[in-house]
Tab-separated table of C-alpha atoms in Angstrom:
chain	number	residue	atom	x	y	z
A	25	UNK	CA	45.027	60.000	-3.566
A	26	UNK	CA	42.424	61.020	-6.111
A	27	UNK	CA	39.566	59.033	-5.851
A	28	UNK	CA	38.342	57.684	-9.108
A	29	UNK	CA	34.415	58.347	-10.106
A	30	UNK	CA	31.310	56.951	-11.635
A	31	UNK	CA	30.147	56.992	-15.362
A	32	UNK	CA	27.010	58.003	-14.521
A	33	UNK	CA	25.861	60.557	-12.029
A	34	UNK	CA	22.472	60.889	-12.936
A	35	UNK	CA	19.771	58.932	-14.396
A	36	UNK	CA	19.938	61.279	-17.581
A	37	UNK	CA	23.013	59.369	-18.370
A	38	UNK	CA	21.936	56.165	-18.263
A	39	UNK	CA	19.108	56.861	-19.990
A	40	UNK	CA	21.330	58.678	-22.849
A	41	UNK	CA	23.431	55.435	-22.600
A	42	UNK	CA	20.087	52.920	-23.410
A	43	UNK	CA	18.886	55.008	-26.054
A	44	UNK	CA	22.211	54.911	-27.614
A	45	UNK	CA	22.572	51.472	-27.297
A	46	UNK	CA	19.238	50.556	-28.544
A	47	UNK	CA	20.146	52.655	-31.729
A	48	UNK	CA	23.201	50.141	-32.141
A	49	UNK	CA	21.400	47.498	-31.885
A	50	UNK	CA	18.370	48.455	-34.563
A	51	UNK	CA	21.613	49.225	-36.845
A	52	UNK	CA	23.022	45.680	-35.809
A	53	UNK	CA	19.743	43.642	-36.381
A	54	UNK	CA	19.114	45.286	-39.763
A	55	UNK	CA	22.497	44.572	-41.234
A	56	UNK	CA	21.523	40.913	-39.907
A	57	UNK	CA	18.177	40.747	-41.568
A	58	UNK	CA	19.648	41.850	-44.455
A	59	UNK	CA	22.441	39.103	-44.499
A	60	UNK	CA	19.619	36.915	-43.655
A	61	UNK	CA	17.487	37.899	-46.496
A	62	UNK	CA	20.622	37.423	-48.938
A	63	UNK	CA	20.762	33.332	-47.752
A	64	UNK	CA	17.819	32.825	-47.858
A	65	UNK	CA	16.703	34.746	-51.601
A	66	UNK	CA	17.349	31.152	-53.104
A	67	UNK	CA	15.876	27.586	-51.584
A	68	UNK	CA	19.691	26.846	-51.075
A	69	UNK	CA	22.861	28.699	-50.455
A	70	UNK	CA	26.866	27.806	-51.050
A	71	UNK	CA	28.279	28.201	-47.595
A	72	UNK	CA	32.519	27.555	-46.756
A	73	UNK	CA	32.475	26.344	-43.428
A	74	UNK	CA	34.453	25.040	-40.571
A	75	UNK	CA	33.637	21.626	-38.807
A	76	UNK	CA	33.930	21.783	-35.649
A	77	UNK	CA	31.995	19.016	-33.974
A	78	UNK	CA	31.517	15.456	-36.043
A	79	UNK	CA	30.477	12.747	-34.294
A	80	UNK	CA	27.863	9.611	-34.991
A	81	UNK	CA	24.681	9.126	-34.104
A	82	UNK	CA	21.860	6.284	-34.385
A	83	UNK	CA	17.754	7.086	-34.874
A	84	UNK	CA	15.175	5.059	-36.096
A	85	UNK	CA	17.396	2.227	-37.219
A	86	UNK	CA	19.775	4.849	-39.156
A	87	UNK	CA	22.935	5.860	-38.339
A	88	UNK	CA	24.482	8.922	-39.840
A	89	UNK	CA	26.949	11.313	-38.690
A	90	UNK	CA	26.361	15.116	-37.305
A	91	UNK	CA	28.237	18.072	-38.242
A	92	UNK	CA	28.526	20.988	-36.204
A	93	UNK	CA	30.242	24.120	-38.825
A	94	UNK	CA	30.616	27.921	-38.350
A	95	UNK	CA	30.822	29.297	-41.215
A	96	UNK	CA	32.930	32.150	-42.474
A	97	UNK	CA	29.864	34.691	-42.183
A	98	UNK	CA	29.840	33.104	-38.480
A	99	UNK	CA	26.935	31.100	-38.766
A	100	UNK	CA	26.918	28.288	-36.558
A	101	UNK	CA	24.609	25.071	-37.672
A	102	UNK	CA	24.248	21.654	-37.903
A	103	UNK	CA	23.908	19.057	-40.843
A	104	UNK	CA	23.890	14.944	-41.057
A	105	UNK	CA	25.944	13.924	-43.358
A	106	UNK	CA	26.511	9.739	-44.301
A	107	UNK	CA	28.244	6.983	-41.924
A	108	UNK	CA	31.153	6.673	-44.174
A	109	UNK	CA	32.182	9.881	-44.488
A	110	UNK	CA	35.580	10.235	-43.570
A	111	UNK	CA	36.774	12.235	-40.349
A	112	UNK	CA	36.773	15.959	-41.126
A	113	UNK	CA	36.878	17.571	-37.605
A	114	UNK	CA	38.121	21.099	-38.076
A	115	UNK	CA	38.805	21.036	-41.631
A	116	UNK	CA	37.045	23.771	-43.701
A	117	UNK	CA	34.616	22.287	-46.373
A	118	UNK	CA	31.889	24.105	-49.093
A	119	UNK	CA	28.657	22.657	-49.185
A	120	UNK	CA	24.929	23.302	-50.600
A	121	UNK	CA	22.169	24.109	-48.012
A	122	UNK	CA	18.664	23.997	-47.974
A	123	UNK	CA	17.172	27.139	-46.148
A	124	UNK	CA	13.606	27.432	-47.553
A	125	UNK	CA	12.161	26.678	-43.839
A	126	UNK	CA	14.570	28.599	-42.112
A	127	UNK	CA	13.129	32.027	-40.280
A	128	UNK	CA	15.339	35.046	-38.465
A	129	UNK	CA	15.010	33.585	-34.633
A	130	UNK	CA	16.671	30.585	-36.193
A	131	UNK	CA	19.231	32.562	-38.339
A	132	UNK	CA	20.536	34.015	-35.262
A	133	UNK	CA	20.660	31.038	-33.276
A	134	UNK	CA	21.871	27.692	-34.103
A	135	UNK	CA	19.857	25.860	-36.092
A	136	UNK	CA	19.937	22.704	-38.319
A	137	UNK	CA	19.712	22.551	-42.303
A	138	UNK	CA	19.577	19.483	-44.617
A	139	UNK	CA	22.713	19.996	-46.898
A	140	UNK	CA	25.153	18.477	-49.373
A	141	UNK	CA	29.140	18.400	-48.756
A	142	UNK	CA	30.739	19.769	-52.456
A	143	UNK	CA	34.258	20.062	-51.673
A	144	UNK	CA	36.557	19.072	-48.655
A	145	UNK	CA	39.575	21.427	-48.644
A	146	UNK	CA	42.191	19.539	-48.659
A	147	UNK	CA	45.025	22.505	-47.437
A	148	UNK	CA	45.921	22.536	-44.061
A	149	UNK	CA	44.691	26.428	-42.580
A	150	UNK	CA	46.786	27.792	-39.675
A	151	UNK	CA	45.090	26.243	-37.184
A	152	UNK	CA	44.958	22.744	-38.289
A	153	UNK	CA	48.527	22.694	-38.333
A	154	UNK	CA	48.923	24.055	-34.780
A	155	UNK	CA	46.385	21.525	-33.787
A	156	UNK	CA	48.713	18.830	-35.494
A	157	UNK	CA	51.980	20.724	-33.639
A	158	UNK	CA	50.106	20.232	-30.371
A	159	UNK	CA	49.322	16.571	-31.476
A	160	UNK	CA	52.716	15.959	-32.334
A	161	UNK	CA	53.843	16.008	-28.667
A	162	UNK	CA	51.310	14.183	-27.405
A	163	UNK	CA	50.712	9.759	-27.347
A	164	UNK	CA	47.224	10.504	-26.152
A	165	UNK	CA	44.778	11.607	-27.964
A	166	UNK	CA	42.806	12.785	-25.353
A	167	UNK	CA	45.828	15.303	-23.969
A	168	UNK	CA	46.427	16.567	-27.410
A	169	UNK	CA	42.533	17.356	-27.155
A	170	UNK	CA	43.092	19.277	-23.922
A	171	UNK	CA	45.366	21.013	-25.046
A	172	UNK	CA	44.288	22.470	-28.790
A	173	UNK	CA	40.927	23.358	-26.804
A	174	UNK	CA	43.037	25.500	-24.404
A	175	UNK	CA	45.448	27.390	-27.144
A	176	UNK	CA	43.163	26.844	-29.855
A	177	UNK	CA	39.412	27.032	-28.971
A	178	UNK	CA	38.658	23.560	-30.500
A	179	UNK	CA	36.074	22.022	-29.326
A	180	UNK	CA	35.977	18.985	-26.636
A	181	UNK	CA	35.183	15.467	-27.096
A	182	UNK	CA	32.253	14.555	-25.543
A	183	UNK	CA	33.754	12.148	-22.699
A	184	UNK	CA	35.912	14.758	-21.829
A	185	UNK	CA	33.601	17.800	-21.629
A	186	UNK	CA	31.457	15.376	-18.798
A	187	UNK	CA	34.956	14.381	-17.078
A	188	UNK	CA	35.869	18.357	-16.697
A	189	UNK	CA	31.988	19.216	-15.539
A	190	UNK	CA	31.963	16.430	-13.481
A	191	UNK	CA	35.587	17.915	-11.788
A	192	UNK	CA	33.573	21.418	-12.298
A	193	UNK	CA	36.734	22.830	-14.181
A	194	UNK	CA	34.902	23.158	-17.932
A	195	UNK	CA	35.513	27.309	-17.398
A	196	UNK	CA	39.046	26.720	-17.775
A	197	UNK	CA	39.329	24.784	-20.826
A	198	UNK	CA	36.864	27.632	-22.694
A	199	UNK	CA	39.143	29.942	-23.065
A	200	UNK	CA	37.705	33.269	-21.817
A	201	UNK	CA	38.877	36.322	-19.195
A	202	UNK	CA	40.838	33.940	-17.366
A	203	UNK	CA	42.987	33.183	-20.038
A	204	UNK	CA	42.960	36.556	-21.671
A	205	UNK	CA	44.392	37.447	-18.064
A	206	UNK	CA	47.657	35.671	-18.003
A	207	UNK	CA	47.840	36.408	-21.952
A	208	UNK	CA	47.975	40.414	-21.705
A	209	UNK	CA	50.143	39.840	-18.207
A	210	UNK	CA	52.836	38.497	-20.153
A	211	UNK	CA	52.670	40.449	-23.314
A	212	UNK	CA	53.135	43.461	-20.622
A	213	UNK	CA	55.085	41.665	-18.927
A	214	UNK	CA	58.037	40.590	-22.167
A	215	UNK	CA	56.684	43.842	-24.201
A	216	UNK	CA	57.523	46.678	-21.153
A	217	UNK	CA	61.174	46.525	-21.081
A	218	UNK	CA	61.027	46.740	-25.135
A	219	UNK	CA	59.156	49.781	-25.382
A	220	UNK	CA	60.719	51.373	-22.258
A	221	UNK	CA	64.214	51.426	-23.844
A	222	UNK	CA	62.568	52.430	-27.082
A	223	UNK	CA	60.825	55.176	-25.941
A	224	UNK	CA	63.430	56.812	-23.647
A	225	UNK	CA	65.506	57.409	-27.029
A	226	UNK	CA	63.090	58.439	-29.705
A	227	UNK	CA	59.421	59.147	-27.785
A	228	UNK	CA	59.827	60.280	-24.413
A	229	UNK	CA	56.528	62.389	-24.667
A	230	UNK	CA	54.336	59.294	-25.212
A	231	UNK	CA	51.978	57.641	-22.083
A	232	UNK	CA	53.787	54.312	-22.434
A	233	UNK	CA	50.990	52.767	-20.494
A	234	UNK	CA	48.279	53.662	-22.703
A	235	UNK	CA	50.631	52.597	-25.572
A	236	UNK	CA	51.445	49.454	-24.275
A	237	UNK	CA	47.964	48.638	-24.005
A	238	UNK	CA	47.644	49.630	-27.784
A	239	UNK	CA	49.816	46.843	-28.655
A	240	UNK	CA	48.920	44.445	-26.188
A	241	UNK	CA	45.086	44.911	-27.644
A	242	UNK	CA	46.342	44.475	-30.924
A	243	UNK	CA	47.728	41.253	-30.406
A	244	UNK	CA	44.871	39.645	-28.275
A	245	UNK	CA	42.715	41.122	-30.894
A	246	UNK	CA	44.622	39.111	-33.623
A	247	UNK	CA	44.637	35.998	-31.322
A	248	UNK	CA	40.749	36.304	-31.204
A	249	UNK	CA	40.472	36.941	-34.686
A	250	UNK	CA	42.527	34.008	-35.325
A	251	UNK	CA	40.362	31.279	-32.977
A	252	UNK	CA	36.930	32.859	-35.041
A	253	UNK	CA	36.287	35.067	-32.069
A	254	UNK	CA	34.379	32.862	-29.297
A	255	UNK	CA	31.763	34.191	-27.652
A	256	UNK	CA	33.487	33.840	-24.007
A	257	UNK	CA	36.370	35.880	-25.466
A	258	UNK	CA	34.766	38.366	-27.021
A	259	UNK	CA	33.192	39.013	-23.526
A	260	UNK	CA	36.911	39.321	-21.855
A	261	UNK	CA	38.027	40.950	-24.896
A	262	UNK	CA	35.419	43.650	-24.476
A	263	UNK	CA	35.385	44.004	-21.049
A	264	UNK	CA	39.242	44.205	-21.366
A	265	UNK	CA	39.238	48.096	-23.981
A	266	UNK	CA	36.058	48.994	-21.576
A	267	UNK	CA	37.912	48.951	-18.551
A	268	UNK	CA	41.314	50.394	-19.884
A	269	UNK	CA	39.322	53.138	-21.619
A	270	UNK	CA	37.398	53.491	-18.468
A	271	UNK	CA	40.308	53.359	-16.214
A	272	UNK	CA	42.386	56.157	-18.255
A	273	UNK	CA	39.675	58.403	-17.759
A	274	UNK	CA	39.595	58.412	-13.730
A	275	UNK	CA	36.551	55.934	-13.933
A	276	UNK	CA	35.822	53.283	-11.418
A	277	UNK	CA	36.291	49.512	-13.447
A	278	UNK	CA	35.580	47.504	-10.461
A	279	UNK	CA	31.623	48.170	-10.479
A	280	UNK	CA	28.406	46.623	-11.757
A	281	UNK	CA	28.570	49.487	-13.816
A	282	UNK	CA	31.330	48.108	-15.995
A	283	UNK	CA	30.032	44.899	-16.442
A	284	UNK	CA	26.785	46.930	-17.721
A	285	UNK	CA	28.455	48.584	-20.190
A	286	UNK	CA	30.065	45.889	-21.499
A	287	UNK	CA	27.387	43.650	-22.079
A	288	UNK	CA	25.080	45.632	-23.188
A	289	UNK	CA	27.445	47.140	-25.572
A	290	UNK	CA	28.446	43.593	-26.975
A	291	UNK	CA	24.521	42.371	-27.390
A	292	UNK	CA	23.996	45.104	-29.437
A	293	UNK	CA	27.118	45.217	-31.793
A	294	UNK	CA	26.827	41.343	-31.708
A	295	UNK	CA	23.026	40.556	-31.277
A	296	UNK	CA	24.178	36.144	-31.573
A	297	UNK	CA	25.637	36.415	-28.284
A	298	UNK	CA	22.333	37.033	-26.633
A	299	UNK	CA	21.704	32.865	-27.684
A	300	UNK	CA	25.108	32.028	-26.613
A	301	UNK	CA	25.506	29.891	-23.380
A	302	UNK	CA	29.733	30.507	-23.223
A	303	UNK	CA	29.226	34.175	-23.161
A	304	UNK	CA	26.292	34.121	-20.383
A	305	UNK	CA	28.546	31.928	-18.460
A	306	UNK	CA	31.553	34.232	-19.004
A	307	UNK	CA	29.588	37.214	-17.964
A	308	UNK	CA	28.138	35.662	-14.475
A	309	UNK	CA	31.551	34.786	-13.574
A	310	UNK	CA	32.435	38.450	-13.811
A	311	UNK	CA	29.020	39.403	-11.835
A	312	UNK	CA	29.951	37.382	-8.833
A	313	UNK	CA	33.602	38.527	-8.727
A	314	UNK	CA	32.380	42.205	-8.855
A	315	UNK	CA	29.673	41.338	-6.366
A	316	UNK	CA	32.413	40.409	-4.094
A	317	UNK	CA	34.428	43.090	-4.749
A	318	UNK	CA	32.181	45.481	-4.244
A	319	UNK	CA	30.267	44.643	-1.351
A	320	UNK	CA	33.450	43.593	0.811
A	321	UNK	CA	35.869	45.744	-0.571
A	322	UNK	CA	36.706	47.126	2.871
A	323	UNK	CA	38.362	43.141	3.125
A	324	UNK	CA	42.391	43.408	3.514
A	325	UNK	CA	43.704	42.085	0.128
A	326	UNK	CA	44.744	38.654	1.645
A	327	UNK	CA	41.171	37.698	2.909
A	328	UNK	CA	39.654	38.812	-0.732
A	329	UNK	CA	42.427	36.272	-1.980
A	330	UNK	CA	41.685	33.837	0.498
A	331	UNK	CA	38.317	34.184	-0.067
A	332	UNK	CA	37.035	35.357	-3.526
A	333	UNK	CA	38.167	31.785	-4.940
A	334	UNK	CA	35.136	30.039	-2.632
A	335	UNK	CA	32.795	32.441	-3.016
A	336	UNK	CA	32.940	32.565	-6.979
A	337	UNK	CA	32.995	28.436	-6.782
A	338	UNK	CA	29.866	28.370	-4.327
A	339	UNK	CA	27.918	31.191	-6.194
A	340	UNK	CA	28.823	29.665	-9.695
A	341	UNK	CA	28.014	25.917	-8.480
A	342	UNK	CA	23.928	26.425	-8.903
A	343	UNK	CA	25.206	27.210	-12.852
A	344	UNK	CA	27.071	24.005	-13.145
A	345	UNK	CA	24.841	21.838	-11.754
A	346	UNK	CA	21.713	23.299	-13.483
A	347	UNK	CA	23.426	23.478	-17.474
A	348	UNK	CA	25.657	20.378	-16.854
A	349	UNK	CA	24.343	18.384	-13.556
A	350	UNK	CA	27.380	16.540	-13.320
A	351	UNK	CA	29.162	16.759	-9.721
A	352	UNK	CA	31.542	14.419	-8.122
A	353	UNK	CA	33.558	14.341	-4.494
A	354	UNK	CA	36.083	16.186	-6.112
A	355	UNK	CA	34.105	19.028	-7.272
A	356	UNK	CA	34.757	21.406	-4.513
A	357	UNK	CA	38.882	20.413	-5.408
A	358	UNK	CA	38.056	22.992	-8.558
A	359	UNK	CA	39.238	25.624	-5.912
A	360	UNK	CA	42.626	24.255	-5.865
A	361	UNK	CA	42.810	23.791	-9.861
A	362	UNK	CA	41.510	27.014	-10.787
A	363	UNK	CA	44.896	28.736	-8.606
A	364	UNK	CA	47.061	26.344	-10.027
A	365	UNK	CA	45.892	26.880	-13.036
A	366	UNK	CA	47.207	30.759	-13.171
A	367	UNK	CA	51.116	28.800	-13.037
A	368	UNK	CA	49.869	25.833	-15.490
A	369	UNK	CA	48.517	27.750	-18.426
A	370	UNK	CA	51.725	29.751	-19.250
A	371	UNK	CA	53.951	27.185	-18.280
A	372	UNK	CA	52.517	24.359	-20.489
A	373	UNK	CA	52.821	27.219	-23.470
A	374	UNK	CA	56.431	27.726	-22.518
A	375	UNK	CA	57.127	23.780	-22.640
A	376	UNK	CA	55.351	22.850	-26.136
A	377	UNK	CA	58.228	25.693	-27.640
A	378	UNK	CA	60.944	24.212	-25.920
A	379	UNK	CA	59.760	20.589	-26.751
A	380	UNK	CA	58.041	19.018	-23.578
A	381	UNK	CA	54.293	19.301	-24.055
A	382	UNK	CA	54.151	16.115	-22.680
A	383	UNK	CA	55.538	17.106	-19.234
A	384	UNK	CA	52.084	17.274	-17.499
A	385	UNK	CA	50.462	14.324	-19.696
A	386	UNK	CA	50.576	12.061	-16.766
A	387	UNK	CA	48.840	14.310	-14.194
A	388	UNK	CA	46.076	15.307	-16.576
A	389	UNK	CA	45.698	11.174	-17.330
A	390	UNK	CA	45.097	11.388	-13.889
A	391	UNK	CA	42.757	13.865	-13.464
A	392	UNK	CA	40.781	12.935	-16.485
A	393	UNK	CA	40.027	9.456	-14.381
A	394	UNK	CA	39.006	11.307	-10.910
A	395	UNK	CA	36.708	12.746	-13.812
A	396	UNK	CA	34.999	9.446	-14.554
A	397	UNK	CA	33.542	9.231	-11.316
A	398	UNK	CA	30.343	11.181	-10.624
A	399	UNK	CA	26.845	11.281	-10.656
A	400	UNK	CA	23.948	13.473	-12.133
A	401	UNK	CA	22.759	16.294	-9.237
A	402	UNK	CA	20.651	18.621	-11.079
A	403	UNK	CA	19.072	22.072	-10.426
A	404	UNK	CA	15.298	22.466	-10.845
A	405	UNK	CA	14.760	25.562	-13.366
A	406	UNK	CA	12.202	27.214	-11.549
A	407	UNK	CA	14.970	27.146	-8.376
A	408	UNK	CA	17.729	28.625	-10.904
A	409	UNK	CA	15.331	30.922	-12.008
A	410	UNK	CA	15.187	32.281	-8.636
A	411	UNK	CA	18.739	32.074	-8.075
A	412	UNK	CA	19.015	34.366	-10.745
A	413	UNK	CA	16.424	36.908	-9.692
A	414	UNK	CA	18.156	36.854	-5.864
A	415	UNK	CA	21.797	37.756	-7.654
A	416	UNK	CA	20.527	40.654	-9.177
A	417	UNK	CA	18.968	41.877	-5.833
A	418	UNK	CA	22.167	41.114	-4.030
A	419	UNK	CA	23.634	44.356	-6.080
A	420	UNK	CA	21.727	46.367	-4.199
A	421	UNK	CA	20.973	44.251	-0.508
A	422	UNK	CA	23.337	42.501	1.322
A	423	UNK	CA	20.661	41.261	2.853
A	424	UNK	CA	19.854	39.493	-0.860
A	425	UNK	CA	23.664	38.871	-0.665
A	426	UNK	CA	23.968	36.213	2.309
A	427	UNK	CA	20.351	34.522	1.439
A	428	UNK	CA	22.486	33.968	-1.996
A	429	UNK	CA	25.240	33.050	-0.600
A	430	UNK	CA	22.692	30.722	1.643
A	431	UNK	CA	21.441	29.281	-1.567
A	432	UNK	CA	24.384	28.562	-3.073
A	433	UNK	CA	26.047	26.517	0.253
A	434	UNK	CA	22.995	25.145	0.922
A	435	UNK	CA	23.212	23.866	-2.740
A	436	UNK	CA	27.120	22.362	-2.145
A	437	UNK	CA	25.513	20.757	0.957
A	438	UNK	CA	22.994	18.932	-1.131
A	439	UNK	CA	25.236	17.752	-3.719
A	440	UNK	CA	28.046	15.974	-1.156
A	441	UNK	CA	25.025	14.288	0.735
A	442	UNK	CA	24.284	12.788	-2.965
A	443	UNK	CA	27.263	11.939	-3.840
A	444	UNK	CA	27.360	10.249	-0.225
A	445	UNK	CA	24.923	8.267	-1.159
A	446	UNK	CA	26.224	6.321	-3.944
């Protein structure tokens, strides 16, 4: 068997690599500045945006509403707006913005700008009338919820973002690698016999494999284009061409080395995601899974399925608890969910075609209560800090490997002893 090789053999390529990398991203942060410069050339600017968080809030005797909108240039801020104004969750409005105080740092990130609504759209886009397909076969509105967030990227209600931290499943609901997975498994999967029996009469000569993956890409990149390209799936997304390119040149995928690539790659085309918590999150998942990977890939293939599962929930756990410090006795059950979860996701697809989206309504009801039940256990940020700083050495020392691994039980240890307590 031919043994597949690194991208780089010496530090001449990685250094080549950088440099080139740092020239994308020069390119990338002046076409920003210039976009910047262009919205803020006025004291206000017409923006068409998305909402895509609404939701009241009280301050100083006042209550208003917030709006969280992307717009179509992919900004992502917030606004108030007044108490009474009608519910226009992901409905695409124009309105007037004030961005005289606004600097580059905040341009990139999200930031908040006084503004006036001008015009609610009142035709339904695409989406919106998925969303009300989905609703459609739904009583509660909670499910439907669950549901658009998983085939549309729409965002969570609040109550239910703390139920699924508190359960420690929020990483499947953000639709990411995971999803992008079971996606391009089943494009293959429907697409293969297709193409075979095309190509065996008119194209014979063609790599089907690499042409299959053509296609494939084509659709998922559609499908991200569609749900305004989250920064979680741009992360699988890009990962995804890196390793197939990678992978039809003889080049090891399964390596720190990937995951390199790919990020830096994707901060530098897309210099937002550096500010963006989903695709962080995204990207550590990945880093413990190759961790794994690579430092027990001697493992038979059942024990790395046995075991990968635990280790990505134990070495992930310091994340949850430090970003959303919600934990409950049925935490450590987000083993069990995240397998099942591989059968659920294409299933529940399959059933909202046919016409019974509400088959699992009752089990998530259920879930969504075990949810309700859990208490605040939170990670000091000078101990994630660490945490962070140990991961990286554990590339290089397995030494650094098990005092992680330490860490991270030691953490799950912690956080059932507080839970015990209440």
């Amino acid at each position: 068997m031919i043994e597949r090789v690194s991208l780089f053999t010496s530090k001449r390529d990685v250094l080549l690599f950088i440099l080139l990398s740092l020239l994308i991203l020069l390119v990338s942060l002046f076409i920003e500045y210039r976009e910047f410069k262009k919205f803020t050339l006025f004291d206000s600017a017409l923006v068409d945006a998305t909402v895509l968080k609404q939701y009241v809030k009280s301050k100083n005797n006042r209550t208003y509403q917030v709006l969280k909108l992307k717009s179509s240039e992919g900004l992502v801020f917030y606004t108030t707006a007044k108490r009474s104004l009608q519910d226009i969750k992901n409905q695409e409005i124009e309105l007037e913005i004030w961005s005289k105080d606004l600097d580059f740092y905040k341009y990139l990130t999200t930031f908040y700008g006084p503004s006036k609504i001008i015009k609610i759209n009142k035709a339904k886009s695409t989406k919106q009338s998925l969303n009300e397909f989905i609703s459609s076969s739904h009583k509660e509105k909670e499910i439907a919820n669950i549901y658009q967030a998983l085939y549309t990227a729409t965002p969570l209600d609040i109550t239910l973002q703390n139920s699924f931290s508190t359960l420690g499943v929020s990483h499947l609901l953000a639709i990411s690698g995971f999803h992008l997975g079971v996606l391009s498994a089943l494009l293959f999967f429907f697409l293969r016999p297709i193409y075979g029996y095309t190509q065996d009469r008119f194209f014979p000569y063609t790599n089907s494999k690499r042409d299959l993956f053509v296609i494939v890409g084509l659709l998922l990149f559609a499908y991200l284009l569609f749900l305004d390209s989250p920064p979680s799936l741009i992360r699988a997304f890009g990962m995804l061409v890196v390793g197939f390119v990678l992978y039809d040149r003889g080049v090891k995928i399964v390596s720190m080395q990937t995951l390199f690539i790919t990020v830096l790659l994707l901060l530098c085309i897309f210099p937002r995601l550096f500010f963006s918590l989903g695709f962080w999150l995204s990207a550590s998942g990945v880093f413990y899974i190759f961790l794994f990977l690579v430092h027990f890939k001697d493992l038979s293939k059942i024990w790395q399925f046995l075991l990968l599962p635990i280790w990505v929930y134990l070495l992930m756990l310091p994340f949850s608890l430090a970003i959303f410090e919600n934990f409950s006795i049925y935490h450590p059950l987000s083993i069990v969910w995240t397998t099942l979860f591989t059968l659920f996701y294409p299933l529940s697809i399959f059933i909202h075609f046919i016409g019974f989206g509400d088959m699992f309504d009752p089990a998530l009801l259920w879930l969504l209560n075990l949810g309700k039940e859990g208490v605040l256990v939170g990670l000091n940020q000078y101990l994630f800090l660490f945490y962070i700083l140990l991961s990286l050495g554990a590339i290089f020392s397995r030494r650094t490997l098990y005092a992680l691994l330490l860490f991270g039980s030691s953490l799950f240890i912690y956080a059932i002893y507080h839970v015990a307590q209440f």
